[in-house]
mmCIF file of C-alpha atoms in Angstrom:
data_model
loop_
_atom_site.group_PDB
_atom_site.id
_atom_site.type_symbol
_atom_site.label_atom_id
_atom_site.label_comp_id
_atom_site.label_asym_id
_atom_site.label_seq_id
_atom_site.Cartn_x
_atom_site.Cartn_y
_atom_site.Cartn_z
ATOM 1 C CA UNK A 1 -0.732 2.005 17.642
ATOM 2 C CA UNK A 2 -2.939 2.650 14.728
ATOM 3 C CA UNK A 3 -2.847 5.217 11.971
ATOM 4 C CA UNK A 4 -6.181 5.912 9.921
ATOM 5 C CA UNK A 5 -6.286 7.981 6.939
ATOM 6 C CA UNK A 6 -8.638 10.781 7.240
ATOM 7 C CA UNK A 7 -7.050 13.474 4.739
ATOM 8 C CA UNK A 8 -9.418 12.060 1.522
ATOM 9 C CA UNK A 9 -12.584 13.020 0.455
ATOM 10 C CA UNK A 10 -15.167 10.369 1.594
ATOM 11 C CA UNK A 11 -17.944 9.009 -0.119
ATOM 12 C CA UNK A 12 -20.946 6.605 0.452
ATOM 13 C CA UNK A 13 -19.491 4.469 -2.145
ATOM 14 C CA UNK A 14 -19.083 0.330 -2.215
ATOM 15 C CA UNK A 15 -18.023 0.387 1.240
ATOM 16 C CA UNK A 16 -18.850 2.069 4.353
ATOM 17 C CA UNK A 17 -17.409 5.620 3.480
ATOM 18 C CA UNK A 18 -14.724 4.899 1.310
ATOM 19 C CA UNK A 19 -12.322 7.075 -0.173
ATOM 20 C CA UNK A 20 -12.629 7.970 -3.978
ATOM 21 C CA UNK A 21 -9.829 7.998 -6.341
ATOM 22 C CA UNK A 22 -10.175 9.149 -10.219
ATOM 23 C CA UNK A 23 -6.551 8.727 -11.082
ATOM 24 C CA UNK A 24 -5.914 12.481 -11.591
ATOM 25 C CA UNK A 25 -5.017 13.889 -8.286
ATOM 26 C CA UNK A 26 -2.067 13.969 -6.124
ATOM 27 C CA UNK A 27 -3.559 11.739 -3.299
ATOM 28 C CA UNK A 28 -4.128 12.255 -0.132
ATOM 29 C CA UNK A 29 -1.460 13.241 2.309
ATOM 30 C CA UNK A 30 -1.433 11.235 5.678
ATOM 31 C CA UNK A 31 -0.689 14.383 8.105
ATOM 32 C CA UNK A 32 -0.914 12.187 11.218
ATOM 33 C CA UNK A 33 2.263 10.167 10.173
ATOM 34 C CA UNK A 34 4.631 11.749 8.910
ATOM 35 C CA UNK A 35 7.240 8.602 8.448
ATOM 36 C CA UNK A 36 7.578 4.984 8.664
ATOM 37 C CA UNK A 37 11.257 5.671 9.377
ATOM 38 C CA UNK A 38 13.387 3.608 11.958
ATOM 39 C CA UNK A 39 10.597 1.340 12.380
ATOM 40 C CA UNK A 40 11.986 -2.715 12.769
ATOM 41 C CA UNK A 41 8.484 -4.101 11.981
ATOM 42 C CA UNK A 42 4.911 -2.015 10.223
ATOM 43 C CA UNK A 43 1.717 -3.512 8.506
ATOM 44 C CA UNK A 44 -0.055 -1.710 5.842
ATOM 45 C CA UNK A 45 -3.733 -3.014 5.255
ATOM 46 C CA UNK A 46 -6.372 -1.090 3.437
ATOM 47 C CA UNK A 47 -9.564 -2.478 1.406
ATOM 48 C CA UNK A 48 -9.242 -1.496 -2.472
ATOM 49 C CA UNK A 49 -11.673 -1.501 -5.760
ATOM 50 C CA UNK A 50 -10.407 -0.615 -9.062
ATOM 51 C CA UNK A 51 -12.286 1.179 -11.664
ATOM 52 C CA UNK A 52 -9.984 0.568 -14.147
ATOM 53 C CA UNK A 53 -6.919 -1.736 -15.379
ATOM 54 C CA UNK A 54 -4.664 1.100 -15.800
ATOM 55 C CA UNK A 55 -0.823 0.834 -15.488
ATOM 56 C CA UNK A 56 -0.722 0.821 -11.647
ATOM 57 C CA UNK A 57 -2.287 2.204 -8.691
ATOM 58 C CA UNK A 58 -0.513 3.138 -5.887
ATOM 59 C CA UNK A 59 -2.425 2.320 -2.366
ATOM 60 C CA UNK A 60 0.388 3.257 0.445
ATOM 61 C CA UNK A 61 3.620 5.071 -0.480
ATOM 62 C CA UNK A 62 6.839 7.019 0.978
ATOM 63 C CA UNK A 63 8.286 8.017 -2.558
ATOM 64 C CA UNK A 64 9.117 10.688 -4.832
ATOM 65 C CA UNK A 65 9.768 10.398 -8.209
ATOM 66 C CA UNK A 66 11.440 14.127 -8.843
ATOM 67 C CA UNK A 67 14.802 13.752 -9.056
ATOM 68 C CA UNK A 68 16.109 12.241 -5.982
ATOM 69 C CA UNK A 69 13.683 9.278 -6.428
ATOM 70 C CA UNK A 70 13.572 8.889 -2.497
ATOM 71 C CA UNK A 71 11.789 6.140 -1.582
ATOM 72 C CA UNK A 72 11.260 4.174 1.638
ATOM 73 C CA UNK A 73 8.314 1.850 0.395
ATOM 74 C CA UNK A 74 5.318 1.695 -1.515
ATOM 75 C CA UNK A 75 2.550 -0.694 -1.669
ATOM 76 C CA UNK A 76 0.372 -0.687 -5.145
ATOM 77 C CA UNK A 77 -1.155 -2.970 -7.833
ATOM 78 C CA UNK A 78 0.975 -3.000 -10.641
ATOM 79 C CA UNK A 79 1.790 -4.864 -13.840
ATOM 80 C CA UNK A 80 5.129 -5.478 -13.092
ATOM 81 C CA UNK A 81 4.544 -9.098 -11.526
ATOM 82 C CA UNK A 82 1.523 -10.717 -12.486
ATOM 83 C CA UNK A 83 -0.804 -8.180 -14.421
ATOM 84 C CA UNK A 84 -2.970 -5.896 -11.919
ATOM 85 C CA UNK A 85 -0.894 -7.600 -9.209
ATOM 86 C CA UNK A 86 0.315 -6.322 -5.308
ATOM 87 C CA UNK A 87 3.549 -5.181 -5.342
ATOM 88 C CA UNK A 88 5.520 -4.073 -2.114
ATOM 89 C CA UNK A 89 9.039 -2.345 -2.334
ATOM 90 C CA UNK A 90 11.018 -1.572 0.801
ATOM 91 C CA UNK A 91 14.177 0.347 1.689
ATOM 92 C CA UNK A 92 16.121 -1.195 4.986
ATOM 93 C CA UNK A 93 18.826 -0.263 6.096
ATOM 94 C CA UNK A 94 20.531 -3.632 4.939
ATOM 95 C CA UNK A 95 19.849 -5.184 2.735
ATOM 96 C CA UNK A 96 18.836 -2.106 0.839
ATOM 97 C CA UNK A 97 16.267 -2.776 -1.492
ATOM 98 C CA UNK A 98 12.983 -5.366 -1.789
ATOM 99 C CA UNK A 99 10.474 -5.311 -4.276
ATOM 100 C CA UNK A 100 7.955 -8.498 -3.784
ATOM 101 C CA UNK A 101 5.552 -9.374 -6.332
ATOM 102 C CA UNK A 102 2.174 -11.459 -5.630
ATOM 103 C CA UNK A 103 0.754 -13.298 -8.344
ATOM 104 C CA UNK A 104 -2.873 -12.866 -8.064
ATOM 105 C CA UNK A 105 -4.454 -10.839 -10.713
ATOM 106 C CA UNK A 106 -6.984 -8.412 -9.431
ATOM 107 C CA UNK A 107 -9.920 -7.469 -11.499
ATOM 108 C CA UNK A 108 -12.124 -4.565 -11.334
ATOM 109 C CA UNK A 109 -15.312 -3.735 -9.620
ATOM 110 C CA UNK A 110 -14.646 -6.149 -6.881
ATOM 111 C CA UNK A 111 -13.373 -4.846 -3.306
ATOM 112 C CA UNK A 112 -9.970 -6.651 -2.240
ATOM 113 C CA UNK A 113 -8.203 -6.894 1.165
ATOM 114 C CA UNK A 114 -4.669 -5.975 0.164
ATOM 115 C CA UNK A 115 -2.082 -6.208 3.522
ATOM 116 C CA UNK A 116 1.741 -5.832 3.549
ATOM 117 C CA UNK A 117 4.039 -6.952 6.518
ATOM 118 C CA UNK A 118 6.993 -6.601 7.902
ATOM 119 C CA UNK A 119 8.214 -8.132 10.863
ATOM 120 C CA UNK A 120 12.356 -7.480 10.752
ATOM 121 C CA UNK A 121 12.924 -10.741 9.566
ATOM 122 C CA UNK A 122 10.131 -11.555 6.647
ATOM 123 C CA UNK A 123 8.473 -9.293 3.999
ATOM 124 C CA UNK A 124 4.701 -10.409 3.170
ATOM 125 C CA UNK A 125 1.984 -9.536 1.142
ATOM 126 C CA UNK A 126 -1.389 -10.832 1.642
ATOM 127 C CA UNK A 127 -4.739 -10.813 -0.210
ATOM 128 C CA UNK A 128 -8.109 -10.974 1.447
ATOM 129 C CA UNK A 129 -6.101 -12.280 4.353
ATOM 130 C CA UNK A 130 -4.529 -15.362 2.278
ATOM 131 C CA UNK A 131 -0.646 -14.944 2.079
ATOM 132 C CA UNK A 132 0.481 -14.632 -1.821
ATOM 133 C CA UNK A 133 4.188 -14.026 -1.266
ATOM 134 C CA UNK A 134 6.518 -13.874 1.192
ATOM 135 C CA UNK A 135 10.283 -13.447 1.213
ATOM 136 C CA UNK A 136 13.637 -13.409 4.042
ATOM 137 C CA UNK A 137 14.606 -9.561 4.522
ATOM 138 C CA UNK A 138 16.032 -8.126 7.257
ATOM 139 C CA UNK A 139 16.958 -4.195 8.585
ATOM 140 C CA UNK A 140 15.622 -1.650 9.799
ATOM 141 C CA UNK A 141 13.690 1.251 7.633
ATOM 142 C CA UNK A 142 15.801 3.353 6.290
ATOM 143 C CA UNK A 143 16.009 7.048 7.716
ATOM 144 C CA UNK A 144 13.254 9.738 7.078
ATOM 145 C CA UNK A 145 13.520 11.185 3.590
ATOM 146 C CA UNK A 146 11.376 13.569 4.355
ATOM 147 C CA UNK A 147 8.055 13.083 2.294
ATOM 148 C CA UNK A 148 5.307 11.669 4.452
ATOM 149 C CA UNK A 149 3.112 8.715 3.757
ATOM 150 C CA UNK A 150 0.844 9.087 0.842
ATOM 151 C CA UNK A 151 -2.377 7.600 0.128
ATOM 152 C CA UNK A 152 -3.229 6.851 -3.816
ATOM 153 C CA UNK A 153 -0.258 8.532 -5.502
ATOM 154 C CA UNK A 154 3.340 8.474 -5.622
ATOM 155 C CA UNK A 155 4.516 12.308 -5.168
ATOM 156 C CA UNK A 156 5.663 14.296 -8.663
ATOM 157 C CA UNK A 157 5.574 11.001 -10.810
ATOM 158 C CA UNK A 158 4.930 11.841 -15.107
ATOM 159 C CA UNK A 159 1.843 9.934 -15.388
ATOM 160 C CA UNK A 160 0.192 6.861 -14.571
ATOM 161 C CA UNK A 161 1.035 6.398 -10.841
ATOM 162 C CA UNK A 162 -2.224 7.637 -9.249
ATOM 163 C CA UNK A 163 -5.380 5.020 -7.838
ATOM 164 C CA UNK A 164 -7.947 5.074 -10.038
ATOM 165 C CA UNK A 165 -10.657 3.523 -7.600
ATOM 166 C CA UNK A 166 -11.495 3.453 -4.196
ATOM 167 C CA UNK A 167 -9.774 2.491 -0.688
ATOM 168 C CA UNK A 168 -11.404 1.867 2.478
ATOM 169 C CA UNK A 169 -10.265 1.421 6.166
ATOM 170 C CA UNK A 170 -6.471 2.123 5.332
ATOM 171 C CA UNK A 171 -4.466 1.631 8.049
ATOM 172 C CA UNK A 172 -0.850 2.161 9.097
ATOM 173 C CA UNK A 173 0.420 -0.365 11.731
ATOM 174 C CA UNK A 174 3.352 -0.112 13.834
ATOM 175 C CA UNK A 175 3.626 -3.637 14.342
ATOM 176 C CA UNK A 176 3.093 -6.897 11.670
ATOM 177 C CA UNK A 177 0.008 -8.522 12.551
ATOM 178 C CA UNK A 178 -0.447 -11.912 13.525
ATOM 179 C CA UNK A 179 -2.656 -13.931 11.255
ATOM 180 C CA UNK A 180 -5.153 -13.856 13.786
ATOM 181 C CA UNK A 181 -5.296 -9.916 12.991
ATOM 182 C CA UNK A 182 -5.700 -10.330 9.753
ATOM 183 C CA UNK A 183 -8.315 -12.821 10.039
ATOM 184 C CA UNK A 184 -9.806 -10.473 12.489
ATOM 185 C CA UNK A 185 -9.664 -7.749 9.779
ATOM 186 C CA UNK A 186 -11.104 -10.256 7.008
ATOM 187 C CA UNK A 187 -14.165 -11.530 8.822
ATOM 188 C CA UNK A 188 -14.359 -8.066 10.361
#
């Protein structure tokens, strides 16, 4: 099964239709999913292109910074890792807690591939379907906090956690693809 994001406004931008980002709004709510919760094995693939170096920019997430900070996973460019770099943190049910840095430094005004697996067993990020990191983890997601998947924001965070950019064909997997999928997806 395949999830598409359809809650953003779209514009004839880059890509075919791609959804626009200006790093000020709360992002765009997936309604059709509500949860990655329970699930043993999900990919998360969406094209990106950032305007801007800012601190990060959130592509996929399941978090909320107010209070609780409940998170299942989130899937952004950050400048924790390398600078303007993926970054994938996950929640499982054991061992708890993942966060996997790639070290490819992404620069603006180009469109990227940016894909995160996992299969139960492995955590993976790839970029324009090459793998940059990939790390043993194991468990299953943890249980539904409650918040819905996100695109482009991370819900009631200060400042600085929005996409300032656009994302294209962003997908929600219930599976991790093979890497004839994402090759598939590349050459597309």
């Amino acid at each position: 099964g395949v999830v598409v994001a359809t809650n953003a406004s779209l514009y004839n931008y880059g890509r075919n239709g791609s959804m626009k980002f200006y790093g000020d709004a709360i992002g765009s709510n997936l309604q059709t999913y509500s949860s990655i919760a329970g699930l043993g094995a999900f990919s998360l693939n969406s094209w990106i292109y950032l305007d801007s170096n800012e601190d990060k920019h959130p592509i996929f997430s399941e978090y909320d910074y107010n209070g609780t900070h409940a998170t299942q996973f989130y899937f952004r460019v950050s400048d924790d890792g390398a600078d303007d770099s993926l970054q994938f943190l996950l929640v499982t049910t054991s061992p708890s807690y993942l966060v996997l840095n790639a070290g490819t430094s992404l620069a603006t005004d180009t469109w990227y591939m940016a894909t995160a697996i996992y299969n139960g067993t492995h955590a993976s990020i790839y970029l324009d379907g090459a793998l940059e990191n990939i790390t043993t983890w194991n468990g299953t997601v943890v249980a539904d906090v409650g918040l819905g998947v996100v695109l482009g924001s991370l819900l009631n965070y200060p400042s600085g956690q929005t996409m300032n950019g656009s994302m294209d064909e962003s997908v929600i997997y219930n599976h991790a693809l093979s890497t004839s999928e994402l090759s598939e997806l590349w050459n597309g």
